[in-house]
Short mmCIF file of C-alpha atoms and ligand atoms in Angstrom, two decimals:
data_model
loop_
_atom_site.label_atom_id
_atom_site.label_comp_id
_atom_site.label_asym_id
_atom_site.label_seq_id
_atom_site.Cartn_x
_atom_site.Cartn_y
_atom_site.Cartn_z
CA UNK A 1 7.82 -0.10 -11.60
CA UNK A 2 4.34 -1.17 -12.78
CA UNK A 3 1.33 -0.71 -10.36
CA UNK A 4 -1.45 -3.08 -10.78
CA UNK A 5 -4.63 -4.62 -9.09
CA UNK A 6 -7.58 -3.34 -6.79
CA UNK A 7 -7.26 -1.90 -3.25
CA UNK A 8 -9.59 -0.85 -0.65
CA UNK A 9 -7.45 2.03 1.19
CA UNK A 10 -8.74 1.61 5.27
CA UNK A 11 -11.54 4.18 6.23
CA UNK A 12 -11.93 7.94 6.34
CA UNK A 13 -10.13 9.61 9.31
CA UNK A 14 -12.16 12.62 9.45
CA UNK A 15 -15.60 10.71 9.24
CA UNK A 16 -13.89 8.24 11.77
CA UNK A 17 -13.26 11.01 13.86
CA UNK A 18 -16.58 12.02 14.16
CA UNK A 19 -18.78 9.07 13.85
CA UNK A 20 -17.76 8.44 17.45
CA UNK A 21 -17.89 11.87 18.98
CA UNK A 22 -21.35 12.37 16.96
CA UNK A 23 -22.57 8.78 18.51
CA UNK A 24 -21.15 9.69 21.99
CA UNK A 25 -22.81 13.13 21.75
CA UNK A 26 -26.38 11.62 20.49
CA UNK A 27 -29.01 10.08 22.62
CA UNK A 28 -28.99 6.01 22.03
CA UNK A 29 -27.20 4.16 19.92
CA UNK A 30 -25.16 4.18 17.12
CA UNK A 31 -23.31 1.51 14.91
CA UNK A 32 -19.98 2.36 12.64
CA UNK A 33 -18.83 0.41 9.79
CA UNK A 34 -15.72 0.53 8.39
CA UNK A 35 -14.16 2.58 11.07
CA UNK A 36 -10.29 3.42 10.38
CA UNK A 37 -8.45 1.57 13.20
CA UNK A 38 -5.85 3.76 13.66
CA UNK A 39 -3.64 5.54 16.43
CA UNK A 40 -5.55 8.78 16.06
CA UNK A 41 -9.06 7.35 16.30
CA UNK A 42 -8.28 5.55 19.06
CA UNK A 43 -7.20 8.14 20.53
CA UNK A 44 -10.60 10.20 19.94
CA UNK A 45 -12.46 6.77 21.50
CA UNK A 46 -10.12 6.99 24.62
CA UNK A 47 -10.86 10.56 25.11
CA UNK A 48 -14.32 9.62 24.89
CA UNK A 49 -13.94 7.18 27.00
CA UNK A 50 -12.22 9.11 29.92
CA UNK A 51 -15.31 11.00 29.63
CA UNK A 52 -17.81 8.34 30.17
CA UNK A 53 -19.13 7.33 26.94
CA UNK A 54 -19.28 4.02 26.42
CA UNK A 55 -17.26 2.95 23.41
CA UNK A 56 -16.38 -0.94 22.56
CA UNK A 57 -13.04 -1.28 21.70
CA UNK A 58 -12.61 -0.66 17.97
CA UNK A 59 -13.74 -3.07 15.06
CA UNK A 60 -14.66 -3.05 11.78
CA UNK A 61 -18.24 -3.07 13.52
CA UNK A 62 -19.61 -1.58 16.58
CA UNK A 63 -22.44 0.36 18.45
CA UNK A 64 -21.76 3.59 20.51
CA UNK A 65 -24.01 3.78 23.12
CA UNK A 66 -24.85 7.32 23.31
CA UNK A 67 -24.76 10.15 26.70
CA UNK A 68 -27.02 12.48 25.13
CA UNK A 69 -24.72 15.18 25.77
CA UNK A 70 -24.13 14.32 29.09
CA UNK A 71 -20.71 13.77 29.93
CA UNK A 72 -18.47 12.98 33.13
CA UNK A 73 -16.04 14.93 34.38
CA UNK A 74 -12.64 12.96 33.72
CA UNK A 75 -10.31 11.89 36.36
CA UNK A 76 -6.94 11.84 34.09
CA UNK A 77 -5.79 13.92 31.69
CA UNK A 78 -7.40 13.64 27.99
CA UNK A 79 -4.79 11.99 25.99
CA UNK A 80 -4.89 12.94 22.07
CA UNK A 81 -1.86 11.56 21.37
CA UNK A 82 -0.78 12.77 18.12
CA UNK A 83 -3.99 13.95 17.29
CA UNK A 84 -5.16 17.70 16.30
CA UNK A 85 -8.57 16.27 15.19
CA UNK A 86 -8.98 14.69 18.51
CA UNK A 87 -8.01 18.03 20.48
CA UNK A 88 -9.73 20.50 18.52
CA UNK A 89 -12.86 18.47 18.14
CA UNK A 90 -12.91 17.77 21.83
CA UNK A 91 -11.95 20.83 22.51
CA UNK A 92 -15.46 22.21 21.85
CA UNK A 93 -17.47 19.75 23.39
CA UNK A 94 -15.40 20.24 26.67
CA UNK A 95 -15.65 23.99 26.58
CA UNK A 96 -19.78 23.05 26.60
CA UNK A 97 -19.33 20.58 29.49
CA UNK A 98 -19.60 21.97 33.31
CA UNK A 99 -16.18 20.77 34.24
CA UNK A 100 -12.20 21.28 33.71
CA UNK A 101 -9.90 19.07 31.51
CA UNK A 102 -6.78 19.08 30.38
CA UNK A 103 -5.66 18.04 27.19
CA UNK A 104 -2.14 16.82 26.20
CA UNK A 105 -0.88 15.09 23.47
CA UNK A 106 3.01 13.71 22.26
CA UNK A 107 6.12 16.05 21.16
CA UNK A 108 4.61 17.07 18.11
CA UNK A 109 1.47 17.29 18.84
CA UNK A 110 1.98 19.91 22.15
CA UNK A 111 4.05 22.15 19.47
CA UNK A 112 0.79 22.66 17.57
CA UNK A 113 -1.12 26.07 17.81
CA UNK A 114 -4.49 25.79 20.22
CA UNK A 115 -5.31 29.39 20.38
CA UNK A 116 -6.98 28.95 17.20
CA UNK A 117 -9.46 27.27 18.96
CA UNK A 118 -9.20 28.68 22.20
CA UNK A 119 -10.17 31.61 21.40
CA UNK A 120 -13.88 31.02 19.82
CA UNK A 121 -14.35 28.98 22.67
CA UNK A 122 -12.80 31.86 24.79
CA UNK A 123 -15.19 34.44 23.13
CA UNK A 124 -18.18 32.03 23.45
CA UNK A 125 -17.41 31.80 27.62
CA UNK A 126 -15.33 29.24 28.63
CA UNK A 127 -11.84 29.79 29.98
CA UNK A 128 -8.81 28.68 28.56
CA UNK A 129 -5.32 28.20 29.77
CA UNK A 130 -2.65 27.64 27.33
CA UNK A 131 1.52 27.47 28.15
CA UNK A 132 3.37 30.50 26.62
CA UNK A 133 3.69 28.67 23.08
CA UNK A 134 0.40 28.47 22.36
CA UNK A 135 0.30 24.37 22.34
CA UNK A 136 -0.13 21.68 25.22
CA UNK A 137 -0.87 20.71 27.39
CA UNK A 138 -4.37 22.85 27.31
CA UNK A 139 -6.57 23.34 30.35
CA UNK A 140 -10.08 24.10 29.51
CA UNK A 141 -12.84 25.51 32.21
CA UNK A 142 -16.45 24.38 30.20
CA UNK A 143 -19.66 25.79 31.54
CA UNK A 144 -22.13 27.79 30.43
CA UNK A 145 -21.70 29.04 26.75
CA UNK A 146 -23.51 31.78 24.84
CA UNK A 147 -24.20 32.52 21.37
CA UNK A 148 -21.56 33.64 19.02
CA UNK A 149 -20.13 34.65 15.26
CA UNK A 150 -17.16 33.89 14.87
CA UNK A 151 -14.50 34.38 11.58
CA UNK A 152 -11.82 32.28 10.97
CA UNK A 153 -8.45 33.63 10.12
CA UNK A 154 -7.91 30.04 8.77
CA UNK A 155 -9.60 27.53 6.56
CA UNK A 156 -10.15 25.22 9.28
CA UNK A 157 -12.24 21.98 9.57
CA UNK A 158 -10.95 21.64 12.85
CA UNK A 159 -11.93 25.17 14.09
CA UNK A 160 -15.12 24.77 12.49
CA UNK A 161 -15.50 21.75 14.40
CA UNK A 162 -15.28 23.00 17.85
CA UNK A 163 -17.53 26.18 17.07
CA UNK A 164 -20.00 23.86 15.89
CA UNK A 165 -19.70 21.34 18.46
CA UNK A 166 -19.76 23.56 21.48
CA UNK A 167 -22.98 25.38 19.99
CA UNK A 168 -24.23 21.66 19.89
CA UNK A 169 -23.42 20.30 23.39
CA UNK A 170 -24.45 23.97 24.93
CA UNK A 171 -27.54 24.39 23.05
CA UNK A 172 -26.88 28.16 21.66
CA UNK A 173 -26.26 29.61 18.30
CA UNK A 174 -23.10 29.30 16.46
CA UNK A 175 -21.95 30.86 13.25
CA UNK A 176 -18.67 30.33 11.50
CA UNK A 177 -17.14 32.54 8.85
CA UNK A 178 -13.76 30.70 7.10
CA UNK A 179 -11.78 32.49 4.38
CA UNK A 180 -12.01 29.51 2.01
CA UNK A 181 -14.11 26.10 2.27
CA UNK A 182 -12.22 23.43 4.24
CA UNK A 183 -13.80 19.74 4.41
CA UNK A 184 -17.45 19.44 5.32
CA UNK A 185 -17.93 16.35 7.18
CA UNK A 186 -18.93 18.46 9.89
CA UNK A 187 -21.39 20.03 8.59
CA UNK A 188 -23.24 16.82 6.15
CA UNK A 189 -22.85 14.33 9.53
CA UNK A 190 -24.71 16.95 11.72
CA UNK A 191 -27.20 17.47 8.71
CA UNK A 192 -27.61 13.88 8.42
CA UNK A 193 -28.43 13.62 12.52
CA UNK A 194 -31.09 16.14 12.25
CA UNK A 195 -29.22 19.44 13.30
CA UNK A 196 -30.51 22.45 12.65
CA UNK A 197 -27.71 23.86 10.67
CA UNK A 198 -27.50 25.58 7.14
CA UNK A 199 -25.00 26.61 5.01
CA UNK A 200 -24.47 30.00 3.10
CA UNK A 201 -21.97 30.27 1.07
CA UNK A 202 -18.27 30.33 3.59
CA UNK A 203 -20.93 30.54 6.48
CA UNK A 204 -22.51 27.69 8.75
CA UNK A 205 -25.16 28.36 11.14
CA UNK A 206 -26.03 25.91 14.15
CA UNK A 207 -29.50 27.30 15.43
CA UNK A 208 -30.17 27.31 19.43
CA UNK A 209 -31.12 24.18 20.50
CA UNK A 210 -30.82 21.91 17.45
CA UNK A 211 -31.24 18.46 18.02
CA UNK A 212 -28.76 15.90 17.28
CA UNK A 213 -30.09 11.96 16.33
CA UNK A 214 -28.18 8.60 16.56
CA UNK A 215 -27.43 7.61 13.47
CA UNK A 216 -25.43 4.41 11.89
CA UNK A 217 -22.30 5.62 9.37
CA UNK A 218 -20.81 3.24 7.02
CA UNK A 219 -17.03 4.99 6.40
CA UNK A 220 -16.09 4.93 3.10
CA UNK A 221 -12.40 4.76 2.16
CA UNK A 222 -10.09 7.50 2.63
CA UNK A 223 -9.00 9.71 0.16
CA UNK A 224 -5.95 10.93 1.47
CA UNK A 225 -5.01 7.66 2.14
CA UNK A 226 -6.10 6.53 -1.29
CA UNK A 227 -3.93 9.55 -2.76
CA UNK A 228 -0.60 7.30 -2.07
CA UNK A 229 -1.44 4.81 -4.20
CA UNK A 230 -3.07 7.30 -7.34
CA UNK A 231 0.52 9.10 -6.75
CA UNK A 232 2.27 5.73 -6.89
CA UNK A 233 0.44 5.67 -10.39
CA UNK A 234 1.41 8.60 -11.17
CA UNK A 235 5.04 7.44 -10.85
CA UNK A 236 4.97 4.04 -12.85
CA UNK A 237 5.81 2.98 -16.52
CA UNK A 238 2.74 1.66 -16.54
CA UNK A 239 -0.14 -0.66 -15.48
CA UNK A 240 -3.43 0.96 -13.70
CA UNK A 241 -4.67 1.04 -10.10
CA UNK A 242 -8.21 0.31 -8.95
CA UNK A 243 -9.09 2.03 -5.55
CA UNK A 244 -12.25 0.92 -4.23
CA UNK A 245 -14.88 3.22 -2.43
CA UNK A 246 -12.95 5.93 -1.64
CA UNK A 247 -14.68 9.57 -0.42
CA UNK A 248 -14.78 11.75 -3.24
CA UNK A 249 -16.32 14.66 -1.40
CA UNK A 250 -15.06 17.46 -3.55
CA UNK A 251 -13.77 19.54 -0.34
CA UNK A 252 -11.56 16.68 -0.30
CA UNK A 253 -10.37 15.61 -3.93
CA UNK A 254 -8.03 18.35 -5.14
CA UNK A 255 -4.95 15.62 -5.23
CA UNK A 256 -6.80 13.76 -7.36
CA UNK A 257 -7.99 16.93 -9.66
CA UNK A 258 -4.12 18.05 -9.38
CA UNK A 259 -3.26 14.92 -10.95
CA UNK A 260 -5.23 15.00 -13.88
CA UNK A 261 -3.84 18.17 -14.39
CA UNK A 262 -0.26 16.97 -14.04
CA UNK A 263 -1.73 14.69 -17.53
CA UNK A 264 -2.19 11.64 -15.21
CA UNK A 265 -5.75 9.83 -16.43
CA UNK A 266 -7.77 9.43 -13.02
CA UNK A 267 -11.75 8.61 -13.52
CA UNK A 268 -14.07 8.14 -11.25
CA UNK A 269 -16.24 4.50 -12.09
CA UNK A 270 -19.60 3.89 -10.18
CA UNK A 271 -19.95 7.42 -8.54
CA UNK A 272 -22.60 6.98 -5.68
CA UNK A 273 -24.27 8.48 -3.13
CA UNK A 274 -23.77 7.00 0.58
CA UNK A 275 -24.55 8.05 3.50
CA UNK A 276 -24.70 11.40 2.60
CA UNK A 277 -21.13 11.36 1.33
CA UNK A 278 -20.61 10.80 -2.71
CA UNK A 279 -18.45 7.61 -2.88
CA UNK A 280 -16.69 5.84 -5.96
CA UNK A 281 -14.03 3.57 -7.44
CA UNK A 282 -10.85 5.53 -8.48
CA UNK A 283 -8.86 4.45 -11.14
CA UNK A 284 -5.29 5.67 -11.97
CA UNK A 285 -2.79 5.44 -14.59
CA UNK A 286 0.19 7.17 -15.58
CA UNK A 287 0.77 9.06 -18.43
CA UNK A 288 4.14 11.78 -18.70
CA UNK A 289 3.91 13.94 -15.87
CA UNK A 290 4.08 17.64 -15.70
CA UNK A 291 4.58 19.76 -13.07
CA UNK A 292 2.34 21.60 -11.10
CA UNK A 293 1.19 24.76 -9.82
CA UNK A 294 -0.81 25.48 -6.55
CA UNK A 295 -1.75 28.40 -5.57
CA UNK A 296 -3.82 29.24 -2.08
CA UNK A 297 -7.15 28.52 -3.60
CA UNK A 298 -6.60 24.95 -4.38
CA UNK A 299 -5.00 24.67 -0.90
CA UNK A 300 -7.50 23.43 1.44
CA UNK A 301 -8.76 20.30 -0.82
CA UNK A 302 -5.26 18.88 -0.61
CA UNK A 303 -3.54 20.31 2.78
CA UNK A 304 -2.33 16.92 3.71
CA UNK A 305 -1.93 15.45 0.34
CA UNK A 306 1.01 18.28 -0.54
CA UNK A 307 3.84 16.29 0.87
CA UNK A 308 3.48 13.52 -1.64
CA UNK A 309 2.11 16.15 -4.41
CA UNK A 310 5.62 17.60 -3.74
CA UNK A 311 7.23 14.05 -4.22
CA UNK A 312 5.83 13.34 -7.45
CA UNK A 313 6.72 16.43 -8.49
CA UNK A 314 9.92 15.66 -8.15
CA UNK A 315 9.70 13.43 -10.97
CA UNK A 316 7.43 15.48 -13.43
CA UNK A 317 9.44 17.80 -16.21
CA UNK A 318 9.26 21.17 -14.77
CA UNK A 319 9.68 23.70 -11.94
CA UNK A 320 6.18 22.81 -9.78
CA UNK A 321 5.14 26.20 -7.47
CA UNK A 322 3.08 25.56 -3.85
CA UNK A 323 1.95 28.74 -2.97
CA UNK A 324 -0.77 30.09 -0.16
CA UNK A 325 0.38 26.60 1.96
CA UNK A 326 1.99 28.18 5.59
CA UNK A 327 -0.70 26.28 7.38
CA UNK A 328 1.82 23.08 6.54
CA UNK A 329 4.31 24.85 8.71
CA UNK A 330 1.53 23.80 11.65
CA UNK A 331 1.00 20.12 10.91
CA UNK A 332 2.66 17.07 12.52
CA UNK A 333 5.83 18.52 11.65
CA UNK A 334 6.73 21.61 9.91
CA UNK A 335 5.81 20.07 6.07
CA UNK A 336 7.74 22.87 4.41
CA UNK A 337 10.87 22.59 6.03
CA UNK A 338 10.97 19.28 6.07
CA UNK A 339 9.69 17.85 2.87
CA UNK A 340 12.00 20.70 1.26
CA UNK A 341 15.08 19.35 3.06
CA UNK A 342 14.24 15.92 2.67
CA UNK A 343 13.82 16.35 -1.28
CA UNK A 344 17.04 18.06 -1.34
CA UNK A 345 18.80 15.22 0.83
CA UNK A 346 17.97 12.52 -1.88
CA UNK A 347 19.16 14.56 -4.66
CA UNK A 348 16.09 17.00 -5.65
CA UNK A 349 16.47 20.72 -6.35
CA UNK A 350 13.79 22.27 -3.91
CA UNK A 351 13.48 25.31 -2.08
CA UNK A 352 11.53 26.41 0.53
CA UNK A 353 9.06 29.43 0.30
CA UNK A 354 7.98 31.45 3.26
CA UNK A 355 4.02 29.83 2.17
CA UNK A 356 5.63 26.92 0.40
CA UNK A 357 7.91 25.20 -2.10
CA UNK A 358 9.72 25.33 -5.40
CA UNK A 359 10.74 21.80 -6.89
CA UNK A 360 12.69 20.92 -10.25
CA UNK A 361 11.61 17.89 -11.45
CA UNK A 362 13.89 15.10 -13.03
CA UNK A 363 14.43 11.65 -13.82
CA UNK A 364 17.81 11.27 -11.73
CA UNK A 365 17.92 8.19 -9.47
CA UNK A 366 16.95 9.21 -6.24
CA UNK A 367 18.68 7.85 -3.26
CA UNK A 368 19.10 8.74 0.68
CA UNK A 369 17.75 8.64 3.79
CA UNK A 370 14.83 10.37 5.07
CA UNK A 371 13.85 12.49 8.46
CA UNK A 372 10.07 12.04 9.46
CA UNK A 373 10.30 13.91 12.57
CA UNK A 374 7.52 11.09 13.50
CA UNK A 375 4.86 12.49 10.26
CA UNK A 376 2.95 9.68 9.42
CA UNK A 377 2.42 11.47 5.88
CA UNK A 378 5.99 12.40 5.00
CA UNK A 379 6.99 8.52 5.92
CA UNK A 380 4.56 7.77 3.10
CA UNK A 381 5.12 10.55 0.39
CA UNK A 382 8.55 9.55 0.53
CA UNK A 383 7.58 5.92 0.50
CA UNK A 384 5.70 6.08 -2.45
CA UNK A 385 8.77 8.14 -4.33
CA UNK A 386 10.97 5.47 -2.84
CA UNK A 387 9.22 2.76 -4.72
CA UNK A 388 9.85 3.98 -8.25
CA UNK A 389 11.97 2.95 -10.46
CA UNK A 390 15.52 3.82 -10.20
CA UNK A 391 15.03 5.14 -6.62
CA UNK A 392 16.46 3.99 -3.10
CA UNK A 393 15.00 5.64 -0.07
CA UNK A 394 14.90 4.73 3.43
CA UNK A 395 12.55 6.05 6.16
CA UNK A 396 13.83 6.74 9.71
CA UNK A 397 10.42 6.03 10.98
CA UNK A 398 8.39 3.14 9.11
CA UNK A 399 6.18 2.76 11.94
CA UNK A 400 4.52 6.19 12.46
CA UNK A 401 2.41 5.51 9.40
CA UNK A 402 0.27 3.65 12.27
CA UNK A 403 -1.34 7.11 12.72
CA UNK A 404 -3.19 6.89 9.60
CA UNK A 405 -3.22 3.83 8.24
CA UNK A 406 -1.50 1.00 9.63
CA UNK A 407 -1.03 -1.23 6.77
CA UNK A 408 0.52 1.20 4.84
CA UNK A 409 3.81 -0.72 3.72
CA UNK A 410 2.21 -3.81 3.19
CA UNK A 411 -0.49 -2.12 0.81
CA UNK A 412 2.39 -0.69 -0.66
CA UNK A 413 4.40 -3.90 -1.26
CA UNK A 414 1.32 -5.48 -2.83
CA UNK A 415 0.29 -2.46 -5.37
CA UNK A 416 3.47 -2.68 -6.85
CA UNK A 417 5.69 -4.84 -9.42
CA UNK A 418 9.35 -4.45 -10.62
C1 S3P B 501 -9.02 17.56 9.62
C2 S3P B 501 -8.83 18.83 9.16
C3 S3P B 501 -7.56 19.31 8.58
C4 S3P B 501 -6.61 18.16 8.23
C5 S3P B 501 -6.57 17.12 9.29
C6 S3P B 501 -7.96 16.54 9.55
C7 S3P B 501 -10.35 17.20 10.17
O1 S3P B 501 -6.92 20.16 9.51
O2 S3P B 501 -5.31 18.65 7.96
O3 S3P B 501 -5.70 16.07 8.89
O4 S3P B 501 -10.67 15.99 10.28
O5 S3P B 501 -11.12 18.12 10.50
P1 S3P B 501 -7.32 21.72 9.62
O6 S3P B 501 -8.75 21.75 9.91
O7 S3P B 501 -6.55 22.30 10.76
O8 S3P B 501 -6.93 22.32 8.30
#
């Protein structure tokens, strides 16, 4: 298989995410570019919705018209679909809100842990009601907040989010501790709105009463979603892939930094600053692959990229170790379990470790059918390994890769050449 040509992967989920709750949140109005169109982010715009804010439907460009923080108690429930992002995010803002919601979400999706962010919010004064495992569907009681200091257990984004977020909407301090960094967007979009926030070290600080300004975003690509085509690289005999204006925030690019590792060449071509978010055209090519070792630290730059880091592994020469990864036993599925069993049903010698995986890499023909369990990202790790050379694989689900990016397979079909 030979890659070739230039693609511009669809937007950034996590900036998607929040360049509507920001907008909604903000007094006036706000226009996105380059939004990702995707199940999840609608799903953040219909929660938003529910609760008053007026959001257009979606579109590669649009104005939310902010509430100032001001929001209207909902009369269903607050649908997230499939999406932790949405629920944790929201999560916060509803905990600051003088009203009850409840939040529920699909199969996998209610099976995910909430007390992670329940309890912050618990601690900070709102009340929480959760079922007896922990996941949906989650009532929250918002009202009146106080300050708090909170540390994380987990390198969270998400949890960081709703800390953050409720500080925000209630107008006290907030401080979160995490073990390890996890993605900033947070943190650089509230920045750019004129929040009073800083940043020390593993610690963010919201001041009392920080303000929060509309402001337009122009997304840039994602780079998870740009990672499927620099591992598709990875996997051809040769040729080179061009992906256009993809997010290279480093809290984000440790796939891509894995890679190079691996002896793939990946460089970076007119690095930029946009938006407050360093942007730039990555190019990938393969070179012989060798395998890999992860260990907790590098974790958090490439949680959702270690599905397909553990498919191209299986074609590297080597044993490649993921260590320090049990927070992928809490993701749309259980991404240990089932990207082990998976590999190992196509042929692959891979075991599963309590905090990760063990995988033998070789240049077998790979062929069988795969188990999604609905996870948009395993239907595409294994769709990417599918599409090299020698290899037959077939996807139970095609279609859940509409949670991420919904033009996944034809992106796919396009990048690549017999
Ligand atoms: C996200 C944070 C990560 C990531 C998820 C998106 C975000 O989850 O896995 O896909 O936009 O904040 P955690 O914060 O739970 O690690």
């Amino acid at each position: 298989m030979k890659v070739f040509g230039s693609l511009r992967v669809p937007g950034d989920k996590s900036i998607s995410h929040r360049a509507l709750i920001f907008g909604a949140l903000a007094e006036g109005e706000s226009r996105v570019t380059g939004i990702l169109e995707s199940a999840d982010v609608h799903s953040t715009a219909g929660v938003l919705r529910a609760l008053g804010v007026d959001v257009p439907a979606l579109s590669p460009d649009f104005v939310v018209r902010g509430s100032g923080r001001t929001l209207r108690r909902p009369t269903t429930e607050l649908d997230c679909g499939n999406s932790g992002t949405t629920t944790r995010l929201m999560a916060g803002v509803v905990a600051a809100s003088p009203f009850d919601a409840t939040f529920v979400g699909d199969a996998s999706l209610s099976r995910r842990p909430m007390r992670r962010v329940a309890r912050p919010l618990e601690a900070m004064g709102a009340r929480v009601e959760l079922p007896p495992h922990f996941g949906l569907p989650m009532t929250i009681h918002g009202g009146t907040l106080h300050d708090v200091e909170w540390t994380s257990e987990v390198a969270s984004a998400q949890i960081k989010s709703a800390i953050l977020l409720a500080g925000l909407v209630a107008g006290v301090h907030a401080r979160v501790s995490e073990p390890s960094r996890s993605r900033d967007h947070t943190e650089k979009m509230l920045e750019a709105r004129g929040a009073a926030l800083h940043v020390d070290g593993l610690t963010v600080t919201l001041d009392a009463g920080s303000p929060l300004r509309a402001l337009d975003t122009v997304v840039p690509g994602d780079p998870s979603s740009a990672s499927f085509f620099a591992g598709l690289a990875a996997l051809a005999r040769s040729g080179e892939i061009r992906l256009e204006h993809v997010c290279v925030n480093e809290t984000r690019t440790g796939f891509f930094e894995q890679l190079r590792k691996m002896g793939v060449r990946v460089t970076e071509e007119g690095r930029r600053m946009e938006g407050g978010e360093w942007v730039a055209d990555v190019v990938v090519a393969p070179r012989k692959l060798h395998a890999a070792v992860v260990a907790e630290a590098d974790v958090p730059s490439m949680i959702d990229e270690l599905p397909l880091l553990a498919c191209v592994a299986a074609r590297a020469e080597g044993v490649t170790t993921i260590t320090g990864a049990s927070e992928l036993r809490v993701k749309e599925s259980d991404r240990i379990a089932a990207v082990v069993s998976n590999l190992r049903a196509i042929g692959v010698e891979a075991e599963e470790l309590p905090d990760g995986m063990r995988i033998q890499g070789s240049d077998r023909p790979l062929s069988g059918r795969i188990v999604t369990h609905g996870d948009h990202r395993l239907a595409m790790a294994f769709g990417v390994l599918g599409a090299a050379r020698g290899n037959s694989i077939e996807v139970d689900d095609r279609d859940c890769v509409s949670v991420s990016y919904p033009g996944f397979w034809e992106d796919l079909a396009s990048a690549t050449r017999a």
